Amino acid sequence: MSQRVGLRLLRATQSFRATFRQPFQRRIQTDAAPEAAQSKLAALWASPVGPKTVHFWAPIMKWGVVIAGIADFARPAESLSLTQNLALVGTGAIWTRWCLIIRPKNVFLATVNFFLGVVGTIQVARIFLYQRSLKNQSLGESVKDAAKTQGHVAKEAVKHPEETIQKALK
């Protein structure tokens, strides 16, 4: 039994020495055929943000939110929600940056979030312009009034959470 171990060790060291005695070029030469270049479709399929992962399908679904926001361009500004559209602006801005920081970089998701922020910004501008036209105020005054209104809504929600939940459920 012990003779086999010694023989194996001897053969292993001989083959190890032989590789270092050869010139460098002879060691890297091979008879194997070069790898075929992948097509763009195959590269996308195998990529870390390809169709086999959530990193591909999440942006596809999120385009629905962007399209719904674009469809709201046809609605009158009086029926738009300022808080909802401010949330879209914030979400778009935060997640656009985050998608470019994380690994794997998901440029497709960053694009969706960028357009989500753009749609939200357009809607917020429409709301402020509508409120300004009602009160004949400047845009700055309209923004201050909207901030005060949203501040009062938030304070009431903190003071009376049960009532806020009941209003939201109605």
Coordinates of C-alpha atoms in Angstrom, one line a residue:
M1 CA 0.0 0.0 0.0
S2 CA 2.8 2.4 0.9
Q3 CA 4.6 1.7 -2.4
R4 CA 1.7 3.0 -4.4
V5 CA 1.6 6.3 -2.6
G6 CA 5.3 6.8 -3.1
L7 CA 4.9 6.0 -6.8
R8 CA 2.0 8.3 -7.3
L9 CA 4.0 11.1 -5.6
L10 CA 7.0 10.5 -7.8
R11 CA 4.9 10.6 -11.0
A12 CA 3.1 13.8 -9.9
T13 CA 6.4 15.6 -9.3
Q14 CA 7.9 14.4 -12.6
S15 CA 4.9 15.8 -14.6
F16 CA 5.0 19.0 -12.6
R17 CA 8.7 19.5 -13.3
A18 CA 8.2 18.7 -17.0
T19 CA 5.8 21.6 -17.4
F20 CA 8.3 24.1 -16.1
R21 CA 11.1 22.8 -18.2
Q22 CA 9.2 23.6 -21.4
P23 CA 9.4 27.0 -23.1
F24 CA 6.5 29.3 -22.2
Q25 CA 5.1 29.4 -25.7
R26 CA 4.9 25.6 -26.0
R27 CA 2.9 25.5 -22.7
I28 CA 0.1 27.8 -24.0
Q29 CA -0.3 26.2 -27.4
T30 CA -3.3 24.0 -27.7
D31 CA -5.1 21.8 -30.2
A32 CA -8.5 22.9 -29.0
A33 CA -10.6 25.0 -31.4
P34 CA -11.2 28.6 -30.4
E35 CA -14.5 29.3 -28.7
A36 CA -17.2 30.5 -31.0
A37 CA -18.3 34.1 -30.4
Q38 CA -21.8 34.3 -28.9
S39 CA -24.5 36.1 -30.7
K40 CA -26.0 39.2 -29.1
L41 CA -29.2 37.2 -28.3
A42 CA -27.2 34.4 -26.6
A43 CA -25.1 37.0 -24.7
L44 CA -28.3 38.7 -23.4
W45 CA -29.8 35.4 -22.5
A46 CA -26.8 34.4 -20.4
S47 CA -26.2 37.9 -18.9
P48 CA -26.8 38.6 -15.2
V49 CA -29.6 41.0 -16.1
G50 CA -31.1 38.8 -18.9
P51 CA -34.6 37.4 -19.3
K52 CA -33.9 34.5 -17.0
T53 CA -33.7 36.9 -14.0
V54 CA -35.9 39.2 -12.0
H55 CA -33.6 42.1 -13.1
F56 CA -35.2 41.9 -16.5
W57 CA -38.8 41.3 -15.7
A58 CA -39.1 43.9 -12.9
P59 CA -38.5 46.8 -15.3
I60 CA -40.9 45.3 -17.8
M61 CA -43.6 45.3 -15.2
K62 CA -42.7 48.8 -14.0
W63 CA -43.2 50.2 -17.5
G64 CA -46.9 49.7 -16.8
V65 CA -46.7 52.4 -14.0
V66 CA -44.9 54.7 -16.5
I67 CA -47.6 54.1 -19.1
A68 CA -50.3 54.7 -16.6
G69 CA -48.7 58.0 -15.7
I70 CA -48.5 59.0 -19.3
A71 CA -52.2 58.1 -19.7
D72 CA -52.9 60.5 -16.9
F73 CA -51.7 63.4 -19.1
A74 CA -55.2 63.3 -20.6
R75 CA -56.9 63.7 -17.2
P76 CA -57.7 67.2 -15.9
A77 CA -55.1 68.5 -13.4
E78 CA -57.8 68.9 -10.7
S79 CA -58.2 65.2 -10.4
L80 CA -54.5 64.4 -10.0
S81 CA -53.0 63.6 -6.6
L82 CA -50.1 65.7 -5.6
T83 CA -48.9 63.3 -3.0
Q84 CA -49.0 60.3 -5.4
N85 CA -47.1 62.2 -8.0
L86 CA -44.5 63.5 -5.5
A87 CA -44.0 59.9 -4.5
L88 CA -43.4 59.0 -8.2
V89 CA -40.8 61.8 -8.5
G90 CA -39.0 60.6 -5.3
T91 CA -39.1 57.0 -6.3
G92 CA -37.9 57.7 -9.8
A93 CA -35.0 59.8 -8.5
I94 CA -33.9 57.5 -5.7
W95 CA -34.1 54.3 -7.7
T96 CA -32.5 55.7 -10.9
R97 CA -29.4 56.4 -8.9
W98 CA -29.5 53.1 -7.0
C99 CA -29.8 51.0 -10.2
L100 CA -26.5 52.4 -11.3
I101 CA -24.7 51.7 -8.0
I102 CA -25.8 48.1 -7.4
R103 CA -24.2 45.0 -9.0
P104 CA -25.1 43.9 -11.5
K105 CA -25.7 47.4 -12.9
N106 CA -29.3 47.4 -14.3
V107 CA -29.4 50.2 -16.9
F108 CA -32.8 48.9 -18.1
L109 CA -34.3 49.5 -14.6
A110 CA -32.6 52.8 -14.3
T111 CA -34.2 53.9 -17.5
V112 CA -37.6 53.0 -16.3
N113 CA -37.1 54.8 -13.0
F114 CA -35.8 57.9 -14.8
F115 CA -39.0 58.1 -17.0
L116 CA -41.1 57.4 -13.9
G117 CA -39.5 60.5 -12.3
V118 CA -40.0 62.5 -15.5
V119 CA -43.7 61.6 -15.7
G120 CA -44.2 62.5 -12.0
T121 CA -42.4 65.8 -12.4
I122 CA -44.6 66.7 -15.4
Q123 CA -47.8 65.8 -13.4
V124 CA -46.6 67.8 -10.3
A125 CA -46.0 70.8 -12.6
R126 CA -49.5 70.5 -14.0
I127 CA -51.0 70.4 -10.6
F128 CA -49.0 73.5 -9.4
L129 CA -50.0 75.4 -12.6
Y130 CA -53.6 74.5 -12.1
Q131 CA -53.6 75.6 -8.5
R132 CA -51.9 78.8 -9.5
S133 CA -54.5 79.5 -12.1
L134 CA -57.2 79.1 -9.5
K135 CA -55.7 81.6 -7.1
N136 CA -53.9 83.9 -9.5
Q137 CA -50.7 83.2 -7.5
S138 CA -47.1 82.9 -8.5
L139 CA -45.7 79.4 -8.9
G140 CA -43.6 79.8 -5.7
E141 CA -46.7 80.8 -3.6
S142 CA -48.6 77.8 -5.1
V143 CA -45.8 75.4 -4.0
K144 CA -45.7 76.9 -0.5
D145 CA -49.5 76.5 -0.2
A146 CA -49.3 72.9 -1.4
A147 CA -46.5 72.1 1.1
K148 CA -48.6 73.6 4.0
T149 CA -51.6 71.6 2.9
Q150 CA -49.6 68.4 2.8
G151 CA -48.0 69.2 6.1
H152 CA -51.4 69.6 7.7
V153 CA -52.6 66.3 6.3
A154 CA -49.5 64.5 7.6
K155 CA -49.9 66.1 11.1
E156 CA -53.5 64.9 11.2
A157 CA -52.5 61.4 10.2
V158 CA -50.0 61.3 13.1
K159 CA -52.5 62.7 15.6
H160 CA -55.4 60.5 14.6
P161 CA -54.2 57.3 12.9
E162 CA -57.4 55.4 13.3
E163 CA -59.4 58.2 11.5
T164 CA -56.9 58.3 8.8
I165 CA -57.1 54.6 8.2
Q166 CA -60.9 54.8 8.1
K167 CA -60.8 57.6 5.6
A168 CA -58.3 55.7 3.4
L169 CA -60.5 52.5 3.5
K170 CA -63.6 54.5 2.3

